[in-house]
Amino acid sequence: MASFTLTPETWTKVKIKFLRKYRDLAKENLAFVPGQEDQLVEQLMGLVKRNREYVEFTIKKALADPDGNRL
């Protein structure tokens, strides 16, 4: 179970940060359906080739300052 909750608005901001950090990702690869945070984490794990803890940490860090530029 994911340790965070996303809304479409917050995911839009987090997605921009992921696209900046991982330039080889495409927007189409980062589809999100509200309530399916676990599927998103699994998808990101495969795309960035990192473990669950890293992906969740990165998302939570982005959520801590959604309007900032840092990830």
N, CA, C and O atoms as CSV, one atom per row, in Angstrom:
chain,resi,resn,atom,element,x,y,z
A,1,MET,N,N,0.837,-1.188,0.000
A,1,MET,CA,C,0.000,0.000,0.000
A,1,MET,C,C,0.878,1.245,0.000
A,1,MET,O,O,1.812,1.358,0.794
A,2,ALA,N,N,0.576,2.156,-0.876
A,2,ALA,CA,C,1.351,3.390,-0.976
A,2,ALA,C,C,1.162,4.226,0.290
A,2,ALA,O,O,0.079,4.254,0.874
A,3,SER,N,N,2.220,4.896,0.697
A,3,SER,CA,C,2.188,5.691,1.925
A,3,SER,C,C,1.887,7.166,1.649
A,3,SER,O,O,2.295,8.041,2.412
A,4,PHE,N,N,1.178,7.430,0.568
A,4,PHE,CA,C,0.798,8.788,0.199
A,4,PHE,C,C,-0.494,8.730,-0.596
A,4,PHE,O,O,-0.902,7.664,-1.058
A,5,THR,N,N,-1.134,9.875,-0.752
A,5,THR,CA,C,-2.350,9.984,-1.549
A,5,THR,C,C,-2.158,11.120,-2.543
A,5,THR,O,O,-1.677,12.200,-2.198
A,6,LEU,N,N,-2.544,10.851,-3.778
A,6,LEU,CA,C,-2.420,11.854,-4.823
A,6,LEU,C,C,-3.786,12.263,-5.347
A,6,LEU,O,O,-4.728,11.470,-5.362
A,7,THR,N,N,-3.875,13.497,-5.769
A,7,THR,CA,C,-5.038,13.981,-6.505
A,7,THR,C,C,-4.539,14.279,-7.921
A,7,THR,O,O,-3.330,14.366,-8.136
A,8,PRO,N,N,-5.426,14.432,-8.867
A,8,PRO,CA,C,-4.965,14.791,-10.223
A,8,PRO,C,C,-4.133,16.071,-10.241
A,8,PRO,O,O,-3.183,16.177,-11.018
A,9,GLU,N,N,-4.476,17.039,-9.400
A,9,GLU,CA,C,-3.729,18.295,-9.362
A,9,GLU,C,C,-2.328,18.101,-8.799
A,9,GLU,O,O,-1.356,18.607,-9.360
A,10,THR,N,N,-2.220,17.365,-7.684
A,10,THR,CA,C,-0.885,17.153,-7.113
A,10,THR,C,C,-0.052,16.248,-8.009
A,10,THR,O,O,1.161,16.433,-8.110
A,11,TRP,N,N,-0.684,15.263,-8.667
A,11,TRP,CA,C,0.073,14.400,-9.566
A,11,TRP,C,C,0.637,15.201,-10.739
A,11,TRP,O,O,1.743,14.917,-11.200
A,12,THR,N,N,-0.091,16.176,-11.219
A,12,THR,CA,C,0.399,17.005,-12.322
A,12,THR,C,C,1.713,17.677,-11.928
A,12,THR,O,O,2.652,17.716,-12.722
A,13,LYS,N,N,1.782,18.199,-10.721
A,13,LYS,CA,C,2.998,18.865,-10.248
A,13,LYS,C,C,4.131,17.866,-10.023
A,13,LYS,O,O,5.279,18.143,-10.370
A,14,VAL,N,N,3.818,16.711,-9.446
A,14,VAL,CA,C,4.831,15.678,-9.210
A,14,VAL,C,C,5.336,15.145,-10.549
A,14,VAL,O,O,6.531,14.899,-10.711
A,15,LYS,N,N,4.436,14.969,-11.498
A,15,LYS,CA,C,4.807,14.453,-12.819
A,15,LYS,C,C,5.809,15.382,-13.505
A,15,LYS,O,O,6.764,14.912,-14.124
A,16,ILE,N,N,5.602,16.676,-13.402
A,16,ILE,CA,C,6.533,17.638,-13.995
A,16,ILE,C,C,7.927,17.459,-13.397
A,16,ILE,O,O,8.928,17.521,-14.110
A,17,LYS,N,N,7.983,17.239,-12.087
A,17,LYS,CA,C,9.275,17.040,-11.435
A,17,LYS,C,C,9.937,15.744,-11.896
A,17,LYS,O,O,11.149,15.709,-12.111
A,18,PHE,N,N,9.151,14.681,-12.049
A,18,PHE,CA,C,9.703,13.417,-12.549
A,18,PHE,C,C,10.222,13.582,-13.968
A,18,PHE,O,O,11.278,13.049,-14.307
A,19,LEU,N,N,9.500,14.305,-14.788
A,19,LEU,CA,C,9.933,14.519,-16.174
A,19,LEU,C,C,11.221,15.341,-16.240
A,19,LEU,O,O,12.036,15.144,-17.141
A,20,ARG,N,N,11.406,16.249,-15.303
A,20,ARG,CA,C,12.658,17.022,-15.252
A,20,ARG,C,C,13.826,16.144,-14.814
A,20,ARG,O,O,14.926,16.235,-15.358
A,21,LYS,N,N,13.570,15.297,-13.825
A,21,LYS,CA,C,14.642,14.453,-13.282
A,21,LYS,C,C,14.994,13.319,-14.238
A,21,LYS,O,O,16.171,13.019,-14.438
A,22,TYR,N,N,13.993,12.694,-14.825
A,22,TYR,CA,C,14.203,11.560,-15.729
A,22,TYR,C,C,13.777,11.990,-17.124
A,22,TYR,O,O,12.636,11.771,-17.530
A,23,ARG,N,N,14.685,12.592,-17.839
A,23,ARG,CA,C,14.373,13.193,-19.142
A,23,ARG,C,C,13.993,12.182,-20.211
A,23,ARG,O,O,13.425,12.560,-21.236
A,24,ASP,N,N,14.293,10.909,-19.999
A,24,ASP,CA,C,13.947,9.898,-21.001
A,24,ASP,C,C,12.504,9.416,-20.869
A,24,ASP,O,O,12.033,8.647,-21.707
A,25,LEU,N,N,11.796,9.858,-19.826
A,25,LEU,CA,C,10.389,9.482,-19.656
A,25,LEU,C,C,9.510,10.343,-20.561
A,25,LEU,O,O,9.858,11.479,-20.885
A,26,ALA,N,N,8.390,9.797,-20.954
A,26,ALA,CA,C,7.412,10.544,-21.743
A,26,ALA,C,C,6.156,10.741,-20.899
A,26,ALA,O,O,5.850,9.922,-20.032
A,27,LYS,N,N,5.438,11.818,-21.153
A,27,LYS,CA,C,4.204,12.096,-20.413
A,27,LYS,C,C,3.229,10.929,-20.513
A,27,LYS,O,O,2.503,10.634,-19.563
A,28,GLU,N,N,3.215,10.269,-21.664
A,28,GLU,CA,C,2.289,9.157,-21.873
A,28,GLU,C,C,2.594,7.990,-20.931
A,28,GLU,O,O,1.698,7.216,-20.596
A,29,ASN,N,N,3.846,7.861,-20.504
A,29,ASN,CA,C,4.239,6.781,-19.590
A,29,ASN,C,C,3.785,7.040,-18.163
A,29,ASN,O,O,3.825,6.135,-17.329
A,30,LEU,N,N,3.360,8.247,-17.872
A,30,LEU,CA,C,3.064,8.633,-16.498
A,30,LEU,C,C,1.578,8.852,-16.248
A,30,LEU,O,O,1.191,9.803,-15.569
A,31,ALA,N,N,0.760,7.985,-16.787
A,31,ALA,CA,C,-0.692,8.084,-16.572
A,31,ALA,C,C,-1.014,7.706,-15.131
A,31,ALA,O,O,-0.402,6.801,-14.563
A,32,PHE,N,N,-1.978,8.406,-14.550
A,32,PHE,CA,C,-2.380,8.148,-13.167
A,32,PHE,C,C,-3.892,8.196,-13.052
A,32,PHE,O,O,-4.546,9.094,-13.584
A,33,VAL,N,N,-4.436,7.206,-12.343
A,33,VAL,CA,C,-5.863,7.159,-12.043
A,33,VAL,C,C,-6.002,7.338,-10.535
A,33,VAL,O,O,-5.403,6.576,-9.777
A,34,PRO,N,N,-6.778,8.323,-10.079
A,34,PRO,CA,C,-6.931,8.540,-8.636
A,34,PRO,C,C,-7.334,7.249,-7.909
A,34,PRO,O,O,-8.200,6.499,-8.358
A,35,GLY,N,N,-6.676,7.026,-6.779
A,35,GLY,CA,C,-6.949,5.832,-5.985
A,35,GLY,C,C,-6.072,4.646,-6.349
A,35,GLY,O,O,-6.138,3.606,-5.695
A,36,GLN,N,N,-5.254,4.785,-7.379
A,36,GLN,CA,C,-4.386,3.685,-7.808
A,36,GLN,C,C,-2.916,4.067,-7.648
A,36,GLN,O,O,-2.117,3.923,-8.573
A,37,GLU,N,N,-2.579,4.554,-6.465
A,37,GLU,CA,C,-1.211,4.953,-6.186
A,37,GLU,C,C,-0.244,3.773,-6.258
A,37,GLU,O,O,0.888,3.930,-6.715
A,38,ASP,N,N,-0.679,2.588,-5.809
A,38,ASP,CA,C,0.200,1.409,-5.851
A,38,ASP,C,C,0.594,1.058,-7.280
A,38,ASP,O,O,1.754,0.739,-7.542
A,39,GLN,N,N,-0.352,1.113,-8.199
A,39,GLN,CA,C,-0.047,0.822,-9.594
A,39,GLN,C,C,0.916,1.861,-10.157
A,39,GLN,O,O,1.798,1.523,-10.947
A,40,LEU,N,N,0.754,3.116,-9.760
A,40,LEU,CA,C,1.653,4.167,-10.207
A,40,LEU,C,C,3.071,3.901,-9.710
A,40,LEU,O,O,4.031,4.023,-10.472
A,41,VAL,N,N,3.204,3.542,-8.445
A,41,VAL,CA,C,4.529,3.255,-7.877
A,41,VAL,C,C,5.177,2.099,-8.633
A,41,VAL,O,O,6.353,2.171,-8.988
A,42,GLU,N,N,4.419,1.040,-8.878
A,42,GLU,CA,C,4.976,-0.103,-9.609
A,42,GLU,C,C,5.399,0.294,-11.019
A,42,GLU,O,O,6.443,-0.141,-11.504
A,43,GLN,N,N,4.600,1.110,-11.667
A,43,GLN,CA,C,4.932,1.581,-13.007
A,43,GLN,C,C,6.216,2.402,-12.977
A,43,GLN,O,O,7.097,2.206,-13.814
A,44,LEU,N,N,6.327,3.323,-12.015
A,44,LEU,CA,C,7.518,4.153,-11.912
A,44,LEU,C,C,8.747,3.331,-11.547
A,44,LEU,O,O,9.848,3.631,-12.007
A,45,MET,N,N,8.573,2.300,-10.729
A,45,MET,CA,C,9.693,1.432,-10.377
A,45,MET,C,C,10.326,0.842,-11.633
A,45,MET,O,O,11.549,0.809,-11.768
A,46,GLY,N,N,9.490,0.384,-12.537
A,46,GLY,CA,C,9.994,-0.188,-13.778
A,46,GLY,C,C,10.610,0.850,-14.693
A,46,GLY,O,O,11.622,0.586,-15.341
A,47,LEU,N,N,10.008,2.030,-14.753
A,47,LEU,CA,C,10.497,3.065,-15.663
A,47,LEU,C,C,11.838,3.658,-15.232
A,47,LEU,O,O,12.710,3.903,-16.065
A,48,VAL,N,N,11.998,3.888,-13.924
A,48,VAL,CA,C,13.239,4.506,-13.443
A,48,VAL,C,C,14.219,3.478,-12.883
A,48,VAL,O,O,15.324,3.827,-12.469
A,49,LYS,N,N,13.807,2.213,-12.872
A,49,LYS,CA,C,14.650,1.102,-12.414
A,49,LYS,C,C,15.169,1.324,-10.998
A,49,LYS,O,O,16.365,1.212,-10.727
A,50,ARG,N,N,14.244,1.638,-10.113
A,50,ARG,CA,C,14.542,1.841,-8.685
A,50,ARG,C,C,13.553,1.034,-7.866
A,50,ARG,O,O,12.543,0.565,-8.391
A,51,ASN,N,N,13.841,0.870,-6.574
A,51,ASN,CA,C,12.950,0.093,-5.714
A,51,ASN,C,C,11.788,0.943,-5.197
A,51,ASN,O,O,11.754,2.159,-5.383
A,52,ARG,N,N,10.847,0.275,-4.550
A,52,ARG,CA,C,9.627,0.924,-4.055
A,52,ARG,C,C,9.941,2.056,-3.080
A,52,ARG,O,O,9.350,3.132,-3.167
A,53,GLU,N,N,10.865,1.820,-2.157
A,53,GLU,CA,C,11.196,2.822,-1.153
A,53,GLU,C,C,11.695,4.107,-1.809
A,53,GLU,O,O,11.314,5.203,-1.400
A,54,TYR,N,N,12.540,3.973,-2.819
A,54,TYR,CA,C,13.073,5.144,-3.504
A,54,TYR,C,C,11.958,5.923,-4.211
A,54,TYR,O,O,11.889,7.148,-4.112
A,55,VAL,N,N,11.101,5.210,-4.916
A,55,VAL,CA,C,10.019,5.874,-5.664
A,55,VAL,C,C,9.063,6.574,-4.707
A,55,VAL,O,O,8.676,7.717,-4.951
A,56,GLU,N,N,8.676,5.909,-3.624
A,56,GLU,CA,C,7.766,6.540,-2.657
A,56,GLU,C,C,8.427,7.736,-1.984
A,56,GLU,O,O,7.785,8.765,-1.779
A,57,PHE,N,N,9.712,7.607,-1.638
A,57,PHE,CA,C,10.433,8.727,-1.035
A,57,PHE,C,C,10.451,9.917,-1.987
A,57,PHE,O,O,10.231,11.051,-1.563
A,58,THR,N,N,10.711,9.670,-3.263
A,58,THR,CA,C,10.785,10.735,-4.251
A,58,THR,C,C,9.433,11.423,-4.420
A,58,THR,O,O,9.367,12.648,-4.522
A,59,ILE,N,N,8.367,10.646,-4.450
A,59,ILE,CA,C,7.023,11.237,-4.574
A,59,ILE,C,C,6.686,12.063,-3.335
A,59,ILE,O,O,6.173,13.175,-3.454
A,60,LYS,N,N,6.971,11.528,-2.149
A,60,LYS,CA,C,6.678,12.263,-0.917
A,60,LYS,C,C,7.501,13.542,-0.831
A,60,LYS,O,O,7.014,14.563,-0.345
A,61,LYS,N,N,8.737,13.492,-1.297
A,61,LYS,CA,C,9.581,14.687,-1.305
A,61,LYS,C,C,8.994,15.744,-2.235
A,61,LYS,O,O,8.996,16.930,-1.905
A,62,ALA,N,N,8.497,15.328,-3.381
A,62,ALA,CA,C,7.863,16.248,-4.318
A,62,ALA,C,C,6.570,16.812,-3.736
A,62,ALA,O,O,6.249,17.978,-3.966
A,63,LEU,N,N,5.838,16.014,-2.998
A,63,LEU,CA,C,4.586,16.468,-2.392
A,63,LEU,C,C,4.828,17.447,-1.252
A,63,LEU,O,O,3.962,18.271,-0.959
A,64,ALA,N,N,5.990,17.375,-0.602
A,64,ALA,CA,C,6.294,18.264,0.507
A,64,ALA,C,C,6.373,19.717,0.046
A,64,ALA,O,O,6.053,20.631,0.806
A,65,ASP,N,N,6.800,19.928,-1.205
A,65,ASP,CA,C,6.882,21.291,-1.760
A,65,ASP,C,C,6.419,21.226,-3.211
A,65,ASP,O,O,7.239,21.320,-4.124
A,66,PRO,N,N,5.115,21.067,-3.436
A,66,PRO,CA,C,4.628,20.875,-4.801
A,66,PRO,C,C,4.868,22.058,-5.739
A,66,PRO,O,O,4.918,21.872,-6.955
A,67,ASP,N,N,5.015,23.261,-5.203
A,67,ASP,CA,C,5.212,24.428,-6.063
A,67,ASP,C,C,6.684,24.757,-6.286
A,67,ASP,O,O,7.008,25.627,-7.094
A,68,GLY,N,N,7.569,24.074,-5.582
A,68,GLY,CA,C,8.994,24.320,-5.761
A,68,GLY,C,C,9.550,23.574,-6.955
A,68,GLY,O,O,8.861,22.753,-7.560
A,69,ASN,N,N,10.798,23.860,-7.295
A,69,ASN,CA,C,11.448,23.235,-8.436
A,69,ASN,C,C,12.213,21.976,-8.076
A,69,ASN,O,O,12.555,21.196,-8.966
A,70,ARG,N,N,12.493,21.754,-6.806
A,70,ARG,CA,C,13.345,20.652,-6.402
A,70,ARG,C,C,12.588,19.343,-6.291
A,70,ARG,O,O,11.410,19.301,-5.938
A,71,LEU,N,N,13.309,18.274,-6.607
A,71,LEU,CA,C,12.737,16.928,-6.440
A,71,LEU,C,C,13.632,16.139,-5.557
A,71,LEU,O,O,13.351,14.974,-5.275
